[in-house]
Short mmCIF file of C-alpha atoms in Angstrom, two decimals:
data_model
loop_
_atom_site.label_atom_id
_atom_site.label_comp_id
_atom_site.label_asym_id
_atom_site.label_seq_id
_atom_site.Cartn_x
_atom_site.Cartn_y
_atom_site.Cartn_z
CA MET M 1 14.73 -52.49 -138.67
CA ALA M 2 12.15 -51.88 -136.10
CA LYS M 3 13.51 -51.33 -132.59
CA LEU M 4 12.09 -53.66 -129.47
CA GLY M 5 11.93 -51.07 -127.06
CA ARG M 6 13.09 -50.88 -123.57
CA TYR M 7 10.38 -52.75 -122.17
CA SER M 8 11.33 -56.00 -123.41
CA GLY M 9 15.23 -55.58 -123.44
CA GLY M 10 17.11 -58.19 -121.34
CA ARG M 11 14.07 -59.29 -119.27
CA MET M 12 13.80 -62.94 -117.52
CA LYS M 13 11.59 -65.55 -117.40
CA ILE M 14 10.16 -65.85 -114.04
CA ALA M 15 7.77 -68.49 -112.58
CA GLU M 16 6.50 -68.62 -109.19
CA LYS M 17 6.12 -72.09 -107.68
CA THR M 18 4.28 -73.17 -104.31
CA ALA M 19 4.55 -77.10 -104.71
CA SER M 20 6.63 -79.78 -106.61
CA PHE M 21 7.03 -79.81 -110.09
CA THR M 22 9.27 -80.93 -112.99
CA VAL M 23 11.30 -78.56 -115.09
CA SER M 24 10.89 -78.98 -118.91
CA VAL M 25 13.83 -78.40 -121.50
CA PRO M 26 11.71 -75.39 -122.81
CA GLU M 27 11.70 -73.39 -119.76
CA CYS M 28 15.79 -72.97 -120.05
CA GLY M 29 16.64 -69.63 -119.04
CA THR M 30 13.89 -69.32 -116.11
CA LEU M 31 14.05 -68.06 -112.69
CA PHE M 32 12.12 -70.18 -110.45
CA LEU M 33 10.71 -68.25 -107.20
CA ILE M 34 10.09 -70.88 -104.74
CA ASN M 35 7.54 -70.36 -101.78
CA PRO M 36 6.73 -73.69 -100.74
CA THR M 37 3.34 -74.46 -98.99
CA ALA M 38 4.51 -78.31 -98.73
CA ASP M 39 7.76 -79.79 -98.73
CA THR M 40 8.66 -79.45 -102.35
CA THR M 41 10.57 -81.22 -104.88
CA ILE M 42 12.14 -79.71 -108.03
CA THR M 43 12.89 -82.26 -110.77
CA LEU M 44 15.61 -81.38 -113.46
CA PRO M 45 15.06 -83.00 -116.69
CA SER M 46 17.70 -85.54 -117.98
CA ALA M 47 21.17 -84.02 -118.82
CA ALA M 48 20.67 -85.58 -122.36
CA ALA M 49 17.35 -84.17 -122.90
CA ALA M 50 18.50 -80.93 -121.68
CA GLY M 51 21.81 -80.70 -123.37
CA LYS M 52 24.99 -78.54 -122.96
CA GLY M 53 24.10 -74.93 -121.98
CA TRP M 54 20.62 -75.51 -120.66
CA TRP M 55 20.04 -73.21 -117.60
CA ILE M 56 17.85 -72.40 -114.83
CA GLU M 57 18.07 -70.53 -111.44
CA VAL M 58 16.08 -71.36 -108.35
CA MET M 59 15.53 -68.53 -105.51
CA ILE M 60 13.85 -68.99 -102.45
CA ASP M 61 10.96 -66.37 -102.14
CA GLU M 62 9.49 -66.38 -98.64
CA GLU M 63 7.18 -63.36 -99.02
CA ASP M 64 7.91 -62.54 -95.30
CA GLY M 65 11.72 -62.30 -96.05
CA GLY M 66 12.13 -65.13 -93.20
CA THR M 67 13.28 -68.73 -93.57
CA VAL M 68 11.54 -71.27 -95.76
CA ASP M 69 8.47 -72.71 -94.36
CA LYS M 70 9.07 -76.11 -95.90
CA ASP M 71 11.84 -78.12 -97.19
CA VAL M 72 12.87 -77.71 -101.12
CA ASN M 73 14.68 -80.32 -102.74
CA ILE M 74 16.18 -79.95 -106.32
CA VAL M 75 16.96 -83.27 -107.79
CA THR M 76 18.42 -84.81 -111.19
CA SER M 77 15.52 -86.90 -113.08
CA ASP M 78 18.28 -89.70 -114.15
CA SER M 79 20.53 -89.69 -110.84
CA THR M 80 23.20 -87.51 -112.69
CA PHE M 81 25.46 -86.17 -110.42
CA MET M 82 26.01 -82.34 -109.67
CA THR M 83 29.46 -80.90 -109.03
CA GLY M 84 29.71 -76.98 -107.94
CA LEU M 85 30.16 -74.47 -105.28
CA LEU M 86 27.55 -72.87 -102.88
CA VAL M 87 29.17 -70.08 -101.52
CA ALA M 88 28.14 -69.32 -97.73
CA ALA M 89 27.56 -65.62 -96.63
CA ASP M 90 28.06 -66.47 -92.90
CA GLY M 91 32.09 -66.84 -93.30
CA GLY M 92 31.28 -70.83 -92.30
CA GLY M 93 32.35 -72.18 -95.57
CA ALA M 94 30.70 -73.28 -98.68
CA SER M 95 28.85 -76.74 -99.71
CA ILE M 96 31.03 -78.48 -102.57
CA GLY M 97 29.07 -81.12 -105.05
CA ASP M 98 31.53 -83.79 -105.58
CA GLY M 99 30.03 -85.30 -108.85
CA THR M 100 30.08 -88.60 -107.39
CA THR M 101 27.34 -88.72 -104.77
CA SER M 102 25.59 -85.29 -105.15
CA ASP M 103 22.48 -85.73 -106.67
CA HIS M 104 20.44 -83.02 -104.70
CA VAL M 105 20.68 -79.39 -103.85
CA VAL M 106 18.57 -78.84 -100.40
CA PHE M 107 16.94 -75.86 -98.70
CA ASP M 108 16.25 -76.73 -95.21
CA GLU M 109 12.86 -75.75 -93.60
CA GLY M 110 13.09 -73.06 -91.00
CA ALA M 111 16.83 -72.75 -91.72
CA SER M 112 17.20 -71.67 -95.41
CA THR M 113 16.62 -67.89 -96.10
CA SER M 114 14.75 -66.07 -98.22
CA GLY M 115 16.84 -64.75 -101.34
CA GLU M 116 19.22 -67.58 -101.51
CA MET M 117 19.79 -68.98 -105.04
CA VAL M 118 21.31 -71.37 -107.13
CA ARG M 119 22.06 -71.36 -110.95
CA ILE M 120 22.26 -74.88 -112.48
CA VAL M 121 23.84 -75.29 -115.87
CA CYS M 122 23.77 -78.37 -117.85
CA LEU M 123 27.09 -79.71 -119.66
CA GLY M 124 25.30 -82.32 -121.53
CA ASP M 125 26.21 -85.38 -119.46
CA ARG M 126 26.10 -83.70 -115.91
CA PHE M 127 24.97 -80.65 -113.88
CA ILE M 128 26.88 -77.99 -112.22
CA ALA M 129 25.27 -75.63 -109.60
CA HIS M 130 26.57 -72.39 -108.08
CA GLY M 131 24.97 -70.28 -105.43
CA PHE M 132 24.77 -67.82 -102.78
CA ILE M 133 23.61 -68.89 -99.55
CA VAL M 134 23.66 -67.66 -96.03
CA ASP M 135 24.86 -70.97 -94.25
CA ALA M 136 26.12 -74.16 -95.62
CA THR M 137 24.71 -76.38 -93.19
CA ASP M 138 21.32 -75.46 -94.30
CA THR M 139 21.46 -75.06 -98.03
CA LYS M 140 23.97 -77.82 -99.51
CA PHE M 141 24.74 -80.29 -101.77
CA HIS M 142 23.17 -83.88 -100.51
CA THR M 143 22.89 -87.41 -101.40
CA ASP M 144 19.10 -87.62 -100.46
CA PRO M 145 16.02 -85.19 -100.46
CA LEU M 146 15.04 -83.69 -97.11
CA SER M 147 11.69 -84.30 -95.82
#
């Protein structure tokens, strides 16, 4: 049996994005690096199509290391609600997805910081989002997209 070698062991799929896009089911396991040039919407597949165990990660990646230049919205395609927890580093608390109204995770222009990251996992009928953020008033679960 041939060895795969170190160059491919444990590598993560990475996709760099600067504009709105819809995540496809085969993109499961991808880290999306977001450096938006305009307000950006990331649309998830339906929970039913994604299926139990499907997941992605989204990270703000401003190349200058500062705050995000435009609003970034993660939204479900079928109005499936999200639950989860976004833990804030500033000690100001967290954002909690309540599962009955939260169908967006939003990163606020000029406030959310490069390096903030959210992992979204599908349980087959809903999504759970967990992440590390700087301030829970800037990056949070929300009922509507920012614009």
